[in-house]
Amino acid sequence: MKSISLIQFLIEERRAGRINAELSLLIEVVARACKRIAVATNKGALGGVLGEAGTGNIQGEAQKKLDVISNEILLEANAWGGQLAACASEEMEDPQPIPDMYPKGNHLLLFDPLDGSSNIDVNISVGTIFSVLRCPDGITEPKAEHFLQPGTTQLAAGYVVYGPATVLVLTFGHGTHEFTLDREVGSFILSRRDIRIPEETGEFAINMSNQRHWEAPMQRYIGELLAGKDGPRGRDFNMRWVASMVADVHRIITRGGVFFYPLDAKIKSKGGKLRLMYEANPMAMIIEQAGGAATTGRQRIMDLQPTGLHQRVPVFLGSKKEVEVATHYHVEADAAV
Ligand code: AFP
């Protein structure tokens, strides 16, 4: 079979009228930056990239060296090409403007530069997640409020997993596609077009250590999965939890499954664990475009009107039927109150 590179794929998307030249360049630049992050990640201890950076991010979390390095690589790569009006990163409080010496474009880029950072030092897959929005008309110096657009308005979303292979998963709203990095050649090559997630699954992903803090409908739902063949679901379920959302989502994209980071008593005041703009919205678009579903347990993630750049939300995503069952339990419990 003739291999199709990411560049060829982007040209085809342009010819089909699904993206414009600026968006195509933007994705090329992000992919190139992610190749540099992959190189840094792969060097491990030899590259001096492991361990704490000694700083904290906007969320008050300790930053790893690779969090800071990845953020800088993405900012630097995206500053000068003329495809962006501004960037926003999970690692920075405010949006990053494009320096005055460079031309500005019509797009806004949001990213979580290194997701799953607790896994860096133990050599488990980590990743980058990104989302692309249109800069509102007439705005030349975008502020945080200009990024606060619902997930349904995303022009593109993607993630890169730095695992045994480096893999890019991308959507422009016309299906979800996977590209694998050919390290010798230095190109991302299309490895799966139009990925479909099976609607049903026997595999779930959740951090079970939070069980006692969950809300009643979540306790009920997971309790039924754990009861297996003898319980109301009448079948056994298997569980996986990598603690890198990119890796957990990539497994779901590959063989189906569901992923939950529900609300619990410890994180209720924050609204959830995962960030709407950097994690939940892009992953929701990727999953929906592959035939899956993504909700907060109560409503579709991509319909949420964001209220803050660093807003957190509960996340239920993956195989459609299972997301629907868990969401139904929450909606039903709310209606009964
Ligand atoms: P970071 O943003 O600090 O890298 O955290 C990763 C993450 O947001 C997501 O990738 C995981 O699914 C989740 O945290 C893991 O959370 P637990 O530590 O509670 O298992």
Coordinates of C-alpha atoms and ligand atoms in Angstrom, one line a residue:
M1 CA 0.0 0.0 0.0
K2 CA 1.3 3.5 -0.9
S3 CA 2.0 5.5 2.3
I4 CA 0.4 8.9 2.7
S5 CA 2.3 11.5 4.8
L6 CA 0.7 14.0 7.0
I7 CA 1.7 16.8 4.5
Q8 CA 0.0 14.9 1.6
F9 CA -3.1 14.3 3.8
L10 CA -3.3 18.1 4.6
I11 CA -2.9 19.0 0.9
E12 CA -5.8 16.6 0.1
E13 CA -7.9 18.1 2.8
R14 CA -7.2 21.6 1.4
R15 CA -8.1 20.4 -2.1
A16 CA -11.4 19.0 -0.8
G17 CA -12.2 22.4 0.7
R18 CA -12.2 21.1 4.2
I19 CA -9.4 23.3 5.5
N20 CA -7.6 26.4 4.4
A21 CA -3.9 27.0 3.8
E22 CA -3.4 28.7 7.2
L23 CA -5.0 25.8 9.2
S24 CA -2.9 23.3 7.2
L25 CA 0.3 25.2 8.1
L26 CA -0.8 25.4 11.7
I27 CA -1.1 21.6 11.9
E28 CA 2.2 21.1 10.2
V29 CA 3.9 23.4 12.7
V30 CA 2.2 21.7 15.7
A31 CA 3.2 18.3 14.3
R32 CA 6.8 19.5 13.8
A33 CA 6.9 20.8 17.4
C34 CA 5.6 17.5 18.7
K35 CA 8.4 15.7 16.8
R36 CA 10.9 17.8 18.9
I37 CA 9.0 16.9 22.1
A38 CA 9.1 13.2 21.1
V39 CA 12.9 13.5 20.7
A40 CA 13.2 15.1 24.2
T41 CA 10.9 12.6 25.7
N42 CA 12.7 9.6 24.1
K43 CA 16.1 10.8 25.5
G44 CA 14.9 10.2 29.1
A45 CA 17.6 10.4 31.7
L46 CA 20.3 10.9 29.1
G47 CA 18.7 14.2 27.9
G48 CA 18.5 15.7 31.5
V49 CA 14.8 16.1 31.0
L50 CA 13.5 14.1 34.0
G51 CA 12.4 15.4 37.4
E52 CA 10.9 18.5 38.8
A53 CA 11.4 22.0 37.2
G54 CA 11.1 23.6 40.6
T55 CA 8.2 25.8 39.5
G56 CA 4.4 25.6 39.7
N57 CA 1.9 26.2 37.0
I58 CA -1.4 28.2 37.0
Q59 CA -3.2 25.3 38.6
G60 CA -0.8 25.3 41.5
E61 CA 0.7 21.9 40.3
A62 CA 4.4 21.2 40.4
Q63 CA 5.9 21.4 36.9
K64 CA 8.2 18.7 35.6
K65 CA 11.2 19.8 33.4
L66 CA 9.5 18.2 30.4
D67 CA 6.3 20.2 31.0
V68 CA 8.3 23.4 30.8
I69 CA 10.4 22.2 27.8
S70 CA 7.3 21.1 25.8
N71 CA 5.5 24.3 26.5
E72 CA 8.5 26.3 25.2
I73 CA 8.9 24.2 22.1
L74 CA 5.2 24.7 21.2
L75 CA 5.3 28.4 21.9
E76 CA 8.5 29.0 19.9
A77 CA 7.4 26.9 16.9
N78 CA 4.1 28.7 16.7
A79 CA 5.2 32.3 17.2
W80 CA 6.5 33.3 13.7
G81 CA 4.6 31.4 11.0
G82 CA 1.7 33.9 10.7
Q83 CA -1.0 31.3 11.2
L84 CA -2.0 32.3 14.8
A85 CA -3.5 35.3 16.6
A86 CA -2.5 33.9 20.0
C87 CA -1.9 30.7 22.0
A88 CA -3.1 29.5 25.4
S89 CA -1.5 26.8 27.4
E90 CA -2.5 24.8 30.4
E91 CA 0.9 25.8 31.9
M92 CA 0.3 29.6 31.6
E93 CA -2.2 31.9 33.3
D94 CA -2.8 34.2 30.4
P95 CA -2.9 33.7 26.6
Q96 CA 0.5 34.2 24.9
P97 CA 0.3 37.0 22.2
I98 CA 2.2 36.7 19.0
P99 CA 5.3 39.0 19.1
D100 CA 4.9 42.2 17.2
M101 CA 7.7 41.5 14.8
Y102 CA 5.7 38.5 13.3
P103 CA 2.6 38.5 11.2
K104 CA -0.7 37.4 12.8
G105 CA -3.2 34.9 11.6
N106 CA -6.8 34.1 12.2
H107 CA -6.5 31.1 14.5
L108 CA -6.3 30.5 18.2
L109 CA -4.3 27.5 19.4
L110 CA -4.8 25.9 22.9
F111 CA -2.6 23.1 24.2
D112 CA -1.7 20.9 27.1
P113 CA 2.0 20.6 26.2
L114 CA 2.7 17.4 28.2
D115 CA -0.3 15.5 29.5
G116 CA 0.3 12.7 32.1
S117 CA 3.4 14.3 33.6
S118 CA 3.4 12.0 36.6
N119 CA 4.4 9.3 34.1
I120 CA 7.5 11.0 32.7
D121 CA 10.0 9.8 35.2
V122 CA 8.7 6.2 35.1
N123 CA 8.9 5.8 31.3
I124 CA 5.2 5.4 30.7
S125 CA 3.4 7.1 27.7
V126 CA 2.7 10.8 27.9
G127 CA 1.3 13.2 25.3
T128 CA 0.4 16.6 23.9
I129 CA -3.3 17.6 23.4
F130 CA -4.3 20.6 21.2
S131 CA -7.4 22.4 20.0
V132 CA -7.8 25.1 17.3
L133 CA -10.4 27.8 17.3
R134 CA -11.1 30.7 15.0
C135 CA -10.1 34.1 16.3
P136 CA -13.3 36.3 16.5
D137 CA -13.6 38.8 13.7
G138 CA -11.9 42.2 14.3
I139 CA -9.9 41.0 17.3
T140 CA -6.2 41.7 16.8
E141 CA -5.0 41.1 20.4
P142 CA -7.0 38.2 21.7
K143 CA -7.6 38.0 25.5
A144 CA -8.8 35.0 27.5
E145 CA -12.5 35.9 26.8
H146 CA -11.9 35.4 23.0
F147 CA -10.9 31.8 23.7
L148 CA -14.1 31.0 25.6
Q149 CA -15.9 29.3 22.7
P150 CA -17.9 26.0 23.0
G151 CA -16.2 22.8 21.8
T152 CA -18.6 22.7 18.8
T153 CA -16.8 25.6 17.3
Q154 CA -13.4 23.8 17.2
L155 CA -11.9 23.8 13.7
A156 CA -9.4 21.0 14.6
A157 CA -8.4 18.9 17.6
G158 CA -5.6 16.4 18.1
Y159 CA -3.2 14.7 20.4
V160 CA 0.2 13.1 20.1
V161 CA 1.1 10.0 22.3
Y162 CA 4.8 9.6 23.0
G163 CA 4.8 5.9 23.6
P164 CA 6.6 2.9 22.1
A165 CA 5.6 4.7 18.8
T166 CA 4.9 8.4 18.5
V167 CA 1.3 8.7 17.2
L168 CA -0.7 11.7 16.1
V169 CA -4.5 11.5 16.1
L170 CA -6.2 14.4 14.3
T171 CA -9.7 15.6 13.3
F172 CA -11.0 18.5 11.3
G173 CA -14.6 17.5 12.0
H174 CA -14.6 15.0 9.1
G175 CA -13.6 11.8 10.8
T176 CA -10.7 11.0 13.1
H177 CA -7.4 9.8 11.6
E178 CA -4.2 8.4 13.0
F179 CA -0.6 9.1 11.8
T180 CA 2.5 7.2 13.1
L181 CA 5.9 8.8 13.2
D182 CA 8.4 7.1 11.0
R183 CA 11.5 8.1 13.1
E184 CA 14.1 7.3 10.4
V185 CA 12.3 9.4 7.7
G186 CA 11.0 12.0 10.2
S187 CA 7.5 12.0 8.8
F188 CA 4.1 11.3 10.2
I189 CA 2.5 8.6 8.0
L190 CA -1.3 7.9 7.9
S191 CA -1.8 4.6 9.7
R192 CA -5.6 4.6 10.2
R193 CA -8.2 6.7 8.3
D194 CA -11.7 7.2 9.7
I195 CA -11.3 5.4 13.0
R196 CA -14.5 3.9 14.4
I197 CA -14.9 3.2 18.2
P198 CA -17.1 0.1 18.8
E199 CA -20.4 1.3 20.4
E200 CA -20.3 -1.4 23.1
T201 CA -17.4 -2.4 25.3
G202 CA -16.4 -4.5 28.2
E203 CA -13.5 -2.3 29.3
F204 CA -13.5 0.9 31.5
A205 CA -10.9 3.3 32.8
I206 CA -11.2 5.2 36.1
N207 CA -9.1 6.0 39.1
M208 CA -10.7 3.6 41.6
S209 CA -8.9 5.1 44.6
N210 CA -11.4 8.0 44.5
Q211 CA -14.4 5.6 44.7
R212 CA -15.5 6.6 48.2
H213 CA -15.7 10.3 47.1
W214 CA -17.9 9.8 44.1
E215 CA -21.5 10.8 43.8
A216 CA -24.2 8.2 44.2
P217 CA -25.0 7.6 40.5
M218 CA -21.3 7.0 39.8
Q219 CA -21.1 4.5 42.7
R220 CA -24.1 2.7 41.3
Y221 CA -22.7 2.6 37.7
I222 CA -19.2 1.3 38.6
G223 CA -20.7 -1.0 41.3
E224 CA -22.7 -2.7 38.5
L225 CA -19.7 -3.1 36.3
L226 CA -17.7 -4.6 39.1
A227 CA -20.5 -7.0 39.9
G228 CA -19.9 -8.5 36.4
K229 CA -21.8 -11.6 35.2
D230 CA -23.7 -11.9 38.5
G231 CA -24.8 -8.3 38.5
P232 CA -27.5 -6.4 36.6
R233 CA -25.2 -5.9 33.5
G234 CA -24.9 -9.7 33.1
R235 CA -21.2 -9.6 31.9
D236 CA -17.7 -9.2 33.2
F237 CA -15.9 -5.9 32.7
N238 CA -12.1 -5.4 32.6
M239 CA -10.4 -2.2 34.0
R240 CA -7.3 -0.2 32.8
W241 CA -5.9 3.1 34.1
V242 CA -2.7 4.6 32.7
A243 CA -3.1 8.1 34.4
S244 CA -2.1 9.7 31.1
M245 CA -5.4 10.8 29.4
V246 CA -3.7 10.6 26.0
A247 CA -2.8 6.9 26.5
D248 CA -6.2 6.0 28.0
V249 CA -8.0 7.7 25.1
H250 CA -5.7 6.1 22.5
R251 CA -6.6 2.7 23.8
I252 CA -10.3 3.6 23.5
I253 CA -9.6 4.9 19.9
T254 CA -7.9 1.6 19.1
R255 CA -10.1 -1.1 20.7
G256 CA -13.0 0.7 22.4
G257 CA -13.7 1.3 26.1
V258 CA -14.9 4.1 28.3
F259 CA -12.9 6.7 30.3
F260 CA -14.3 8.5 33.4
Y261 CA -12.9 11.3 35.5
P262 CA -16.1 12.0 37.4
L263 CA -16.9 14.7 40.0
D264 CA -16.0 13.7 43.5
A265 CA -16.2 15.3 46.9
K266 CA -12.5 16.2 46.9
I267 CA -12.6 18.2 43.6
K268 CA -16.2 19.4 43.6
S269 CA -15.3 23.0 44.4
K270 CA -13.0 23.0 41.4
G271 CA -15.7 21.7 39.0
G272 CA -13.8 18.5 38.2
K273 CA -10.2 17.3 37.5
L274 CA -9.7 17.7 33.8
R275 CA -9.5 21.1 31.9
L276 CA -12.3 21.9 29.5
M277 CA -10.3 23.9 27.0
Y278 CA -7.0 21.9 26.9
E279 CA -8.2 18.3 27.5
A280 CA -12.0 17.7 27.5
N281 CA -13.0 19.7 24.4
P282 CA -10.3 18.4 22.0
M283 CA -10.7 14.8 23.2
A284 CA -14.5 15.1 23.0
M285 CA -14.2 16.2 19.3
I286 CA -11.8 13.4 18.5
I287 CA -14.0 10.8 20.2
E288 CA -17.3 12.0 18.6
Q289 CA -15.7 12.1 15.2
A290 CA -14.8 8.4 15.7
G291 CA -18.5 7.6 16.6
G292 CA -18.1 7.7 20.4
A293 CA -19.7 10.0 22.9
A294 CA -18.4 12.6 25.4
T295 CA -20.3 14.1 28.3
T296 CA -19.8 15.6 31.8
G297 CA -22.2 12.9 33.1
R298 CA -25.0 15.3 32.6
Q299 CA -24.6 17.0 29.3
R300 CA -22.5 16.9 26.1
I301 CA -19.1 18.4 26.7
M302 CA -18.9 20.3 23.4
D303 CA -22.1 22.1 24.2
L304 CA -20.7 23.7 27.3
Q305 CA -20.3 27.5 27.2
P306 CA -16.8 27.9 28.8
T307 CA -16.5 30.4 31.6
G308 CA -12.8 30.4 32.2
L309 CA -9.6 29.5 30.3
H310 CA -8.6 27.0 33.0
Q311 CA -12.1 25.7 33.8
R312 CA -12.3 22.1 34.9
V313 CA -15.1 19.6 34.2
P314 CA -16.0 16.0 34.8
V315 CA -15.3 13.8 31.8
F316 CA -17.1 10.6 30.6
L317 CA -16.0 9.5 27.1
G318 CA -15.6 6.6 24.7
S319 CA -17.9 3.8 23.5
K320 CA -21.3 5.4 23.0
K321 CA -23.6 2.9 24.7
E322 CA -21.6 2.8 27.9
V323 CA -21.3 6.7 28.1
E324 CA -25.0 6.8 27.6
V325 CA -25.7 4.4 30.5
A326 CA -23.5 6.3 32.9
T327 CA -24.9 9.6 31.9
H328 CA -28.5 8.3 32.1
Y329 CA -27.8 7.3 35.8
H330 CA -26.7 10.8 36.7
V331 CA -29.6 12.6 34.8
E332 CA -32.1 10.2 36.4
A333 CA -30.7 10.7 39.9
D334 CA -30.8 14.5 39.4
A335 CA -34.4 14.4 38.3
A336 CA -35.4 12.4 41.3
V337 CA -34.2 15.1 43.7
Ligands
AFP1 P1 -1.2 16.3 34.3 O1 -2.0 17.4 33.6 O2 -0.6 16.8 35.6 O3 -0.2 15.8 33.4 O4 -2.3 15.2 34.8 C1 -2.7 14.2 33.9 C2 -4.2 14.0 34.0 O5 -4.8 15.3 34.0 C3 -4.8 13.1 33.0 O6 -3.9 12.9 31.9 C4 -5.0 11.8 33.7 O7 -6.1 11.1 33.2 C5 -5.2 12.2 35.1 O8 -4.6 13.5 35.3 C6 -4.7 11.3 36.1 O9 -5.2 11.6 37.4 P2 -4.9 10.8 38.7 O10 -3.6 11.2 39.1 O11 -6.0 11.2 39.6 O12 -5.0 9.3 38.3

